[in-house]
Amino acid sequence: MNAYAERVRRLPPYIFADLERLQDELTKKGVDVISLGIGDPDLPTPRFVIESLTSALTEEGSNNYSSSAGEDYFREAVAEWYKQRYSVELDPATQVCSLIGSKEGLANLGRLLLNPADKALVPDPSYPVYGQGSTILSDAIPVPYSLIPEEKFQPDFSEMDVDAKTKLLFMNYPSNPTAAVTTKQILEKAVSFCSEHNLTLCYDNAYSEIAFGSYRSPSALQVDQSMRCSVEFNSCSKMFNMTGYRVGFAVGNREIITGLKKIKAQIDSGIPRFVQRAAASALKRYFDADFTREREKNNQILERRLDVLVSGLQTVGLSPIKPEATFYLWVDVKMDGTEFVKRLLNAGVVATPGEAFGKNGKNYVRFSVTTDKVVEAVQRIKKIEPH
Ligand SMILES: Cc1ncc(COP(=O)(O)O)c(C=O)c1O
């Protein structure tokens, strides 16, 4: 066989696939492991969403191709949700595109905007798809910008390394992995920075609805003039515990949305219609009182688990900061994170070494509270060697 293309060889290993494999191997050997590794919610998909999916299965045409841009009713539901949630007006025909999960859209964005040897500014640490699936697989170069605790994991635009080849700035809040949140003022700075340097702002808002207390995550599209240079990604995955349904959306700048549709038309044939029906019903009922209660209850469950983990980690000498959003804890373990993860594994707990998200994650571990076994996990963590 011919060698893999150069761009594939430049990809570092996708750590989450490795983690899943490791966990499977241990489980097959009969080892009882608790996974705080992968950000896949264990909480159920709302019942009405499942009902909507099953009834849509028997609708005429449900077995046929959809379009890669998304059915009208789905794009309209997304636009309506943006209006109610953020007071942002979107034209469903030209400013919304369906995605097979936001990961797919993030990866295709690079193909749309990056020529070979172009550069994308990528947070370090961050979700690996920005630098790898989107940038490296477009033969372009990820240029990391640091997110550090001293700056509350916010970007320092004055430090960013921009030249004529720089085309794209990735930002993600509430953040995976740092769990940091951002403010409208910082988003305003991001929009003016991108306008000044002729960059596209790619804002990933995948965790917008996992928030605690009074915190409400902003949208980049709430910023004046943002439509000129921004595209925002979100999905039903974390919002409605629908990761396996694979349904997300890109919204924002018309040219970018048109371009994404053009690329996707060459690659996919759309999300199954019954999934789009289910997702549209989820978005439409988002603000109903009964679903609001369900959502709040789910977020309280996640918050309680975070509380348990925070106090458990404090007893082993660590100082985790409880986040305002996401189901992650980003913990400085004061030693090599991968080494710490190995110790955890020996105690029967899986977590993700911070280095999987970038160099700045070297002494960090990311914990995800997407299991109801957090209390038991803490018991196990307490048994690892103190440091
Ligand atoms: C920051 C971030 N963005 C995007 C995604 C992709 O989610 P999906 O493709 O399920 O919409 C994830 C998944 O974990 C994520 O953590």
CSV table of C-alpha atoms and ligand atoms in Angstrom, one decimal:
chain,number,residue,atom,x,y,z
A,1,MET,CA,0.0,0.0,0.0
A,2,ASN,CA,1.1,3.6,-0.6
A,3,ALA,CA,2.1,5.6,2.5
A,4,TYR,CA,-0.5,7.8,4.1
A,5,ALA,CA,-0.6,11.4,2.8
A,6,GLU,CA,1.8,13.8,4.6
A,7,ARG,CA,-1.1,15.6,6.3
A,8,VAL,CA,-2.2,12.3,7.9
A,9,ARG,CA,1.3,11.6,9.2
A,10,ARG,CA,1.4,15.0,10.8
A,11,LEU,CA,-1.6,14.2,13.0
A,12,PRO,CA,-0.7,13.4,16.5
A,13,PRO,CA,-2.7,10.4,18.0
A,14,TYR,CA,-6.3,11.2,18.8
A,15,ILE,CA,-6.1,10.7,22.6
A,16,PHE,CA,-9.8,10.1,23.2
A,17,ALA,CA,-9.8,7.1,20.8
A,18,ASP,CA,-6.8,5.8,22.7
A,19,LEU,CA,-8.5,6.3,26.0
A,20,GLU,CA,-11.7,4.5,24.9
A,21,ARG,CA,-9.5,1.6,23.7
A,22,LEU,CA,-7.6,1.4,27.0
A,23,GLN,CA,-10.8,1.5,28.9
A,24,ASP,CA,-12.4,-1.3,26.8
A,25,GLU,CA,-9.3,-3.4,27.2
A,26,LEU,CA,-9.4,-3.0,31.0
A,27,THR,CA,-13.1,-3.8,31.1
A,28,LYS,CA,-12.7,-6.9,28.9
A,29,LYS,CA,-10.0,-8.1,31.4
A,30,GLY,CA,-12.6,-7.7,34.1
A,31,VAL,CA,-11.1,-4.6,35.7
A,32,ASP,CA,-13.8,-2.4,37.1
A,33,VAL,CA,-12.9,1.1,35.9
A,34,ILE,CA,-14.8,4.3,36.4
A,35,SER,CA,-14.4,6.7,33.5
A,36,LEU,CA,-14.0,10.4,34.2
A,37,GLY,CA,-12.3,10.5,30.9
A,38,ILE,CA,-14.7,11.3,28.0
A,39,GLY,CA,-17.2,14.2,27.8
A,40,ASP,CA,-20.2,12.1,26.9
A,41,PRO,CA,-23.1,12.8,29.2
A,42,ASP,CA,-24.6,9.8,30.9
A,43,LEU,CA,-27.9,11.7,31.6
A,44,PRO,CA,-30.8,10.7,29.4
A,45,THR,CA,-32.1,12.3,26.2
A,46,PRO,CA,-35.4,14.0,27.0
A,47,ARG,CA,-38.3,11.6,26.6
A,48,PHE,CA,-40.2,13.9,24.2
A,49,VAL,CA,-37.2,14.0,21.9
A,50,ILE,CA,-37.1,10.2,21.7
A,51,GLU,CA,-40.8,10.2,21.0
A,52,SER,CA,-40.4,12.8,18.3
A,53,LEU,CA,-37.6,10.7,16.7
A,54,THR,CA,-39.7,7.5,16.8
A,55,SER,CA,-42.8,9.1,15.3
A,56,ALA,CA,-40.7,10.8,12.6
A,57,LEU,CA,-39.3,7.4,11.6
A,58,THR,CA,-42.6,6.5,9.9
A,59,GLU,CA,-43.1,9.9,8.2
A,60,GLU,CA,-43.0,9.7,4.4
A,61,GLY,CA,-39.5,10.3,3.1
A,62,SER,CA,-37.8,9.5,6.4
A,63,ASN,CA,-35.8,6.8,4.7
A,64,ASN,CA,-34.6,9.2,2.0
A,65,TYR,CA,-31.6,11.5,1.8
A,66,SER,CA,-31.9,14.8,3.5
A,67,SER,CA,-29.7,17.7,2.3
A,68,SER,CA,-26.3,18.5,3.8
A,69,ALA,CA,-27.5,22.1,4.5
A,70,GLY,CA,-30.4,20.7,6.7
A,71,GLU,CA,-34.1,20.6,6.3
A,72,ASP,CA,-36.0,24.0,6.4
A,73,TYR,CA,-37.8,23.1,9.7
A,74,PHE,CA,-34.5,22.3,11.4
A,75,ARG,CA,-32.8,25.6,10.3
A,76,GLU,CA,-35.9,27.5,11.3
A,77,ALA,CA,-35.9,25.9,14.7
A,78,VAL,CA,-32.2,26.9,15.1
A,79,ALA,CA,-32.9,30.5,14.1
A,80,GLU,CA,-35.9,30.7,16.5
A,81,TRP,CA,-33.8,29.3,19.3
A,82,TYR,CA,-31.1,31.9,18.7
A,83,LYS,CA,-33.7,34.6,18.8
A,84,GLN,CA,-35.1,33.5,22.1
A,85,ARG,CA,-31.9,32.5,23.7
A,86,TYR,CA,-29.6,35.4,22.6
A,87,SER,CA,-31.9,37.9,20.9
A,88,VAL,CA,-29.8,37.3,17.7
A,89,GLU,CA,-31.7,37.4,14.4
A,90,LEU,CA,-30.7,34.8,11.8
A,91,ASP,CA,-32.1,34.1,8.4
A,92,PRO,CA,-32.6,30.3,8.4
A,93,ALA,CA,-32.1,30.1,4.7
A,94,THR,CA,-28.7,31.8,4.5
A,95,GLN,CA,-27.2,32.0,8.0
A,96,VAL,CA,-27.8,28.5,9.4
A,97,CYS,CA,-26.4,25.2,8.3
A,98,SER,CA,-27.0,21.8,9.9
A,99,LEU,CA,-24.0,19.7,10.9
A,100,ILE,CA,-23.4,16.0,11.7
A,101,GLY,CA,-22.4,17.2,15.1
A,102,SER,CA,-20.4,20.4,15.5
A,103,LYS,CA,-17.2,18.4,15.2
A,104,GLU,CA,-17.9,17.8,11.6
A,105,GLY,CA,-18.5,21.5,10.9
A,106,LEU,CA,-15.4,22.6,12.8
A,107,ALA,CA,-13.3,20.2,10.8
A,108,ASN,CA,-14.8,21.3,7.5
A,109,LEU,CA,-14.3,25.0,8.3
A,110,GLY,CA,-10.6,24.6,7.8
A,111,ARG,CA,-11.1,23.2,4.3
A,112,LEU,CA,-13.2,26.2,3.6
A,113,LEU,CA,-10.9,28.9,4.8
A,114,LEU,CA,-7.3,27.6,5.0
A,115,ASN,CA,-5.0,27.2,2.0
A,116,PRO,CA,-1.9,25.1,2.4
A,117,ALA,CA,0.6,26.8,4.8
A,118,ASP,CA,-2.0,29.2,6.0
A,119,LYS,CA,-2.2,29.6,9.8
A,120,ALA,CA,-5.0,29.3,12.4
A,121,LEU,CA,-4.7,30.6,15.9
A,122,VAL,CA,-5.6,27.8,18.2
A,123,PRO,CA,-6.0,28.0,22.0
A,124,ASP,CA,-3.5,25.9,24.1
A,125,PRO,CA,-5.1,24.0,25.7
A,126,SER,CA,-8.1,23.2,23.5
A,127,TYR,CA,-10.4,20.6,21.9
A,128,PRO,CA,-8.0,18.9,19.5
A,129,VAL,CA,-10.2,19.2,16.4
A,130,TYR,CA,-9.3,22.9,15.9
A,131,GLY,CA,-5.6,22.3,15.4
A,132,GLN,CA,-5.8,18.9,14.0
A,133,GLY,CA,-9.0,17.9,12.2
A,134,SER,CA,-9.5,21.4,10.9
A,135,THR,CA,-6.1,22.9,10.5
A,136,ILE,CA,-3.5,20.1,10.0
A,137,LEU,CA,-5.9,18.2,7.7
A,138,SER,CA,-6.2,21.3,5.6
A,139,ASP,CA,-2.4,21.3,5.2
A,140,ALA,CA,-2.3,24.5,7.3
A,141,ILE,CA,-0.4,25.3,10.4
A,142,PRO,CA,-1.9,25.6,13.9
A,143,VAL,CA,-0.4,28.5,15.8
A,144,PRO,CA,-1.1,28.1,19.5
A,145,TYR,CA,-2.0,30.9,21.8
A,146,SER,CA,-1.7,30.3,25.5
A,147,LEU,CA,-4.6,30.1,28.0
A,148,ILE,CA,-3.1,30.3,31.5
A,149,PRO,CA,-4.7,30.4,35.0
A,150,GLU,CA,-3.2,33.8,35.8
A,151,GLU,CA,-5.4,35.2,33.0
A,152,LYS,CA,-8.4,33.1,33.9
A,153,PHE,CA,-7.7,31.1,30.7
A,154,GLN,CA,-8.8,34.1,28.6
A,155,PRO,CA,-7.0,35.0,25.3
A,156,ASP,CA,-4.4,37.8,25.4
A,157,PHE,CA,-4.9,39.3,21.9
A,158,SER,CA,-1.8,41.5,22.3
A,159,GLU,CA,0.3,38.4,22.4
A,160,MET,CA,-1.1,36.7,19.4
A,161,ASP,CA,1.2,36.0,16.5
A,162,VAL,CA,-0.5,37.2,13.4
A,163,ASP,CA,0.8,37.6,9.8
A,164,ALA,CA,-0.6,37.7,6.3
A,165,LYS,CA,-1.0,33.9,6.3
A,166,THR,CA,-3.2,33.9,9.5
A,167,LYS,CA,-6.8,33.4,8.5
A,168,LEU,CA,-8.7,32.0,11.5
A,169,LEU,CA,-9.0,32.4,15.2
A,170,PHE,CA,-10.6,29.6,17.2
A,171,MET,CA,-12.2,30.4,20.5
A,172,ASN,CA,-14.3,28.1,22.8
A,173,TYR,CA,-16.2,29.1,26.0
A,174,PRO,CA,-17.5,27.6,28.2
A,175,SER,CA,-14.2,25.8,27.6
A,176,ASN,CA,-13.2,22.2,27.1
A,177,PRO,CA,-10.9,21.5,28.8
A,178,THR,CA,-10.4,24.4,31.1
A,179,ALA,CA,-14.1,24.9,32.1
A,180,ALA,CA,-13.4,28.6,32.0
A,181,VAL,CA,-16.2,31.0,30.9
A,182,THR,CA,-15.9,34.2,29.1
A,183,THR,CA,-17.6,37.6,28.9
A,184,LYS,CA,-19.3,39.7,26.3
A,185,GLN,CA,-16.5,42.3,26.7
A,186,ILE,CA,-13.9,39.7,25.7
A,187,LEU,CA,-16.0,38.6,22.8
A,188,GLU,CA,-16.1,42.2,21.7
A,189,LYS,CA,-12.3,42.3,21.8
A,190,ALA,CA,-12.2,39.1,19.8
A,191,VAL,CA,-14.5,40.5,17.1
A,192,SER,CA,-12.5,43.8,16.8
A,193,PHE,CA,-9.2,41.9,16.7
A,194,CYS,CA,-10.5,39.7,13.9
A,195,SER,CA,-11.9,42.7,12.0
A,196,GLU,CA,-8.6,44.5,12.3
A,197,HIS,CA,-6.5,41.5,11.1
A,198,ASN,CA,-9.0,40.2,8.6
A,199,LEU,CA,-9.5,36.9,10.4
A,200,THR,CA,-12.5,34.7,10.7
A,201,LEU,CA,-13.7,34.2,14.3
A,202,CYS,CA,-14.7,30.6,14.9
A,203,TYR,CA,-16.6,30.6,18.2
A,204,ASP,CA,-17.4,27.1,19.6
A,205,ASN,CA,-20.3,27.4,22.1
A,206,ALA,CA,-20.8,23.6,22.5
A,207,TYR,CA,-21.2,23.9,26.3
A,208,SER,CA,-23.4,27.0,26.3
A,209,GLU,CA,-26.3,25.3,28.2
A,210,ILE,CA,-24.3,23.4,30.9
A,211,ALA,CA,-24.1,26.3,33.4
A,212,PHE,CA,-24.6,26.7,37.1
A,213,GLY,CA,-26.2,29.3,39.3
A,214,SER,CA,-27.0,32.5,37.5
A,215,TYR,CA,-24.3,32.1,34.8
A,216,ARG,CA,-25.5,32.4,31.2
A,217,SER,CA,-23.1,31.9,28.4
A,218,PRO,CA,-23.0,34.6,25.8
A,219,SER,CA,-23.0,34.1,22.0
A,220,ALA,CA,-20.3,35.7,19.9
A,221,LEU,CA,-23.1,36.8,17.6
A,222,GLN,CA,-24.4,39.1,20.2
A,223,VAL,CA,-21.5,41.4,19.6
A,224,ASP,CA,-22.1,44.3,17.2
A,225,GLN,CA,-20.5,43.8,13.7
A,226,SER,CA,-19.8,40.1,14.6
A,227,MET,CA,-21.8,38.9,11.6
A,228,ARG,CA,-19.1,40.4,9.3
A,229,CYS,CA,-16.4,38.0,10.5
A,230,SER,CA,-17.8,35.3,12.7
A,231,VAL,CA,-19.2,31.8,12.6
A,232,GLU,CA,-20.5,30.1,15.7
A,233,PHE,CA,-20.9,26.4,16.3
A,234,ASN,CA,-23.2,24.6,18.7
A,235,SER,CA,-25.0,21.3,18.8
A,236,CYS,CA,-27.7,19.2,20.5
A,237,SER,CA,-25.0,16.9,21.9
A,238,LYS,CA,-24.4,18.4,25.3
A,239,MET,CA,-27.5,20.6,25.4
A,240,PHE,CA,-30.0,17.7,25.2
A,241,ASN,CA,-27.7,14.7,26.0
A,242,MET,CA,-27.8,13.7,22.3
A,243,THR,CA,-24.2,13.0,21.5
A,244,GLY,CA,-24.9,9.9,19.6
A,245,TYR,CA,-27.6,11.5,17.4
A,246,ARG,CA,-25.0,13.6,15.7
A,247,VAL,CA,-26.7,16.8,15.1
A,248,GLY,CA,-25.3,20.3,15.4
A,249,PHE,CA,-25.4,23.6,13.6
A,250,ALA,CA,-23.2,26.5,12.3
A,251,VAL,CA,-24.6,30.0,12.3
A,252,GLY,CA,-23.4,33.4,11.4
A,253,ASN,CA,-21.7,35.1,8.5
A,254,ARG,CA,-23.6,34.4,5.2
A,255,GLU,CA,-20.5,33.8,3.0
A,256,ILE,CA,-19.1,31.3,5.5
A,257,ILE,CA,-22.4,29.5,5.9
A,258,THR,CA,-22.7,29.4,2.1
A,259,GLY,CA,-19.2,28.0,1.8
A,260,LEU,CA,-19.7,25.4,4.4
A,261,LYS,CA,-22.8,24.2,2.6
A,262,LYS,CA,-20.8,24.0,-0.6
A,263,ILE,CA,-18.1,21.9,1.0
A,264,LYS,CA,-20.6,19.6,2.8
A,265,ALA,CA,-22.6,19.1,-0.4
A,266,GLN,CA,-19.4,17.3,-1.7
A,267,ILE,CA,-19.0,15.2,1.4
A,268,ASP,CA,-22.2,14.3,3.2
A,269,SER,CA,-25.9,13.9,2.3
A,270,GLY,CA,-27.3,15.3,5.5
A,271,ILE,CA,-28.4,14.2,8.9
A,272,PRO,CA,-31.2,11.6,8.8
A,273,ARG,CA,-34.5,13.4,8.7
A,274,PHE,CA,-35.9,11.7,11.8
A,275,VAL,CA,-32.9,13.0,13.7
A,276,GLN,CA,-33.5,16.5,12.4
A,277,ARG,CA,-37.2,16.2,13.5
A,278,ALA,CA,-36.1,15.2,17.0
A,279,ALA,CA,-33.5,18.0,17.2
A,280,ALA,CA,-36.0,20.6,15.9
A,281,SER,CA,-38.5,19.5,18.6
A,282,ALA,CA,-35.8,19.7,21.2
A,283,LEU,CA,-34.9,23.3,20.2
A,284,LYS,CA,-38.6,24.3,20.0
A,285,ARG,CA,-39.4,23.1,23.4
A,286,TYR,CA,-36.2,24.4,25.0
A,287,PHE,CA,-38.0,27.3,26.8
A,288,ASP,CA,-41.1,25.3,27.9
A,289,ALA,CA,-41.5,25.2,31.6
A,290,ASP,CA,-41.3,21.4,31.9
A,291,PHE,CA,-38.2,21.2,29.8
A,292,THR,CA,-36.6,24.1,31.7
A,293,ARG,CA,-37.2,22.2,34.9
A,294,GLU,CA,-35.6,19.0,33.4
A,295,ARG,CA,-32.6,21.0,32.2
A,296,GLU,CA,-32.1,22.7,35.5
A,297,LYS,CA,-32.3,19.4,37.3
A,298,ASN,CA,-29.7,17.9,35.0
A,299,ASN,CA,-27.4,20.9,35.6
A,300,GLN,CA,-27.9,20.5,39.4
A,301,ILE,CA,-26.9,16.8,39.1
A,302,LEU,CA,-23.7,17.8,37.3
A,303,GLU,CA,-23.0,20.6,39.7
A,304,ARG,CA,-23.3,18.3,42.7
A,305,ARG,CA,-20.9,15.8,41.1
A,306,LEU,CA,-18.4,18.6,40.5
A,307,ASP,CA,-18.8,19.6,44.2
A,308,VAL,CA,-18.0,16.0,45.3
A,309,LEU,CA,-15.0,15.8,43.0
A,310,VAL,CA,-13.7,19.2,44.1
A,311,SER,CA,-13.8,18.3,47.7
A,312,GLY,CA,-12.4,14.8,47.0
A,313,LEU,CA,-9.4,16.2,45.1
A,314,GLN,CA,-8.8,18.7,47.9
A,315,THR,CA,-8.3,15.8,50.3
A,316,VAL,CA,-5.4,14.6,48.1
A,317,GLY,CA,-3.7,18.0,48.3
A,318,LEU,CA,-5.0,19.5,45.0
A,319,SER,CA,-6.7,22.8,44.6
A,320,PRO,CA,-9.3,22.5,41.9
A,321,ILE,CA,-11.5,25.5,41.1
A,322,LYS,CA,-15.2,24.7,40.8
A,323,PRO,CA,-16.3,26.0,37.4
A,324,GLU,CA,-19.4,28.0,36.5
A,325,ALA,CA,-20.1,25.9,33.4
A,326,THR,CA,-19.3,22.6,31.7
A,327,PHE,CA,-19.0,19.2,33.3
A,328,TYR,CA,-15.2,19.3,33.5
A,329,LEU,CA,-12.6,20.0,36.1
A,330,TRP,CA,-9.3,21.2,34.9
A,331,VAL,CA,-6.9,20.4,37.7
A,332,ASP,CA,-3.2,21.4,38.1
A,333,VAL,CA,-1.9,18.1,39.5
A,334,LYS,CA,1.6,19.7,40.3
A,335,MET,CA,3.3,16.9,38.4
A,336,ASP,CA,3.3,15.4,34.9
A,337,GLY,CA,-0.4,14.9,34.1
A,338,THR,CA,0.2,11.7,32.2
A,339,GLU,CA,2.0,10.2,35.1
A,340,PHE,CA,-0.8,11.2,37.4
A,341,VAL,CA,-3.4,9.6,35.0
A,342,LYS,CA,-1.4,6.3,35.2
A,343,ARG,CA,-1.7,6.4,39.0
A,344,LEU,CA,-5.4,7.0,38.7
A,345,LEU,CA,-5.7,4.1,36.3
A,346,ASN,CA,-4.0,1.8,38.7
A,347,ALA,CA,-6.7,2.9,41.2
A,348,GLY,CA,-9.4,2.1,38.7
A,349,VAL,CA,-10.2,5.7,37.5
A,350,VAL,CA,-9.8,7.0,33.9
A,351,ALA,CA,-9.1,10.7,33.4
A,352,THR,CA,-7.6,12.6,30.5
A,353,PRO,CA,-4.0,13.9,30.7
A,354,GLY,CA,-3.9,17.6,30.1
A,355,GLU,CA,-1.2,17.3,27.4
A,356,ALA,CA,-3.9,15.8,25.1
A,357,PHE,CA,-5.1,19.4,24.8
A,358,GLY,CA,-1.8,21.2,24.2
A,359,LYS,CA,1.6,21.9,25.8
A,360,ASN,CA,0.1,24.1,28.5
A,361,GLY,CA,-1.8,21.1,29.8
A,362,LYS,CA,1.4,19.3,30.7
A,363,ASN,CA,0.8,19.4,34.5
A,364,TYR,CA,-3.0,19.2,34.3
A,365,VAL,CA,-5.6,16.5,34.2
A,366,ARG,CA,-9.1,16.9,32.9
A,367,PHE,CA,-11.9,15.2,34.8
A,368,SER,CA,-15.3,14.8,33.3
A,369,VAL,CA,-18.3,14.2,35.7
A,370,THR,CA,-20.3,12.3,33.1
A,371,THR,CA,-20.9,9.3,35.3
A,372,ASP,CA,-23.0,8.8,38.5
A,373,LYS,CA,-20.0,7.0,40.1
A,374,VAL,CA,-18.2,10.1,41.1
A,375,VAL,CA,-18.5,9.3,44.9
A,376,GLU,CA,-16.9,5.9,44.3
A,377,ALA,CA,-14.3,7.5,42.0
A,378,VAL,CA,-13.3,9.9,44.8
A,379,GLN,CA,-12.9,7.0,47.2
A,380,ARG,CA,-10.5,5.4,44.8
A,381,ILE,CA,-8.7,8.7,44.1
A,382,LYS,CA,-8.1,9.1,47.9
A,383,LYS,CA,-6.1,5.8,47.8
A,384,ILE,CA,-3.5,7.1,45.3
A,385,GLU,CA,-0.1,8.1,46.5
A,386,PRO,CA,-0.3,11.6,48.1
A,387,HIS,CA,2.1,14.2,46.7
B,1,LIG,C1,-15.4,22.1,22.7
B,1,LIG,C2,-16.1,21.1,21.9
B,1,LIG,N1,-16.6,21.4,20.7
B,1,LIG,C3,-17.2,20.6,19.9
B,1,LIG,C4,-17.4,19.3,20.3
B,1,LIG,C5,-18.1,18.4,19.4
B,1,LIG,O1,-19.4,18.0,19.8
B,1,LIG,P1,-20.4,17.4,18.8
B,1,LIG,O2,-19.7,17.0,17.5
B,1,LIG,O3,-21.0,16.2,19.5
B,1,LIG,O4,-21.4,18.5,18.5
B,1,LIG,C6,-17.0,18.8,21.6
B,1,LIG,C7,-17.2,17.4,22.0
B,1,LIG,O5,-16.8,17.0,23.0
B,1,LIG,C8,-16.3,19.8,22.4
B,1,LIG,O6,-15.8,19.4,23.6
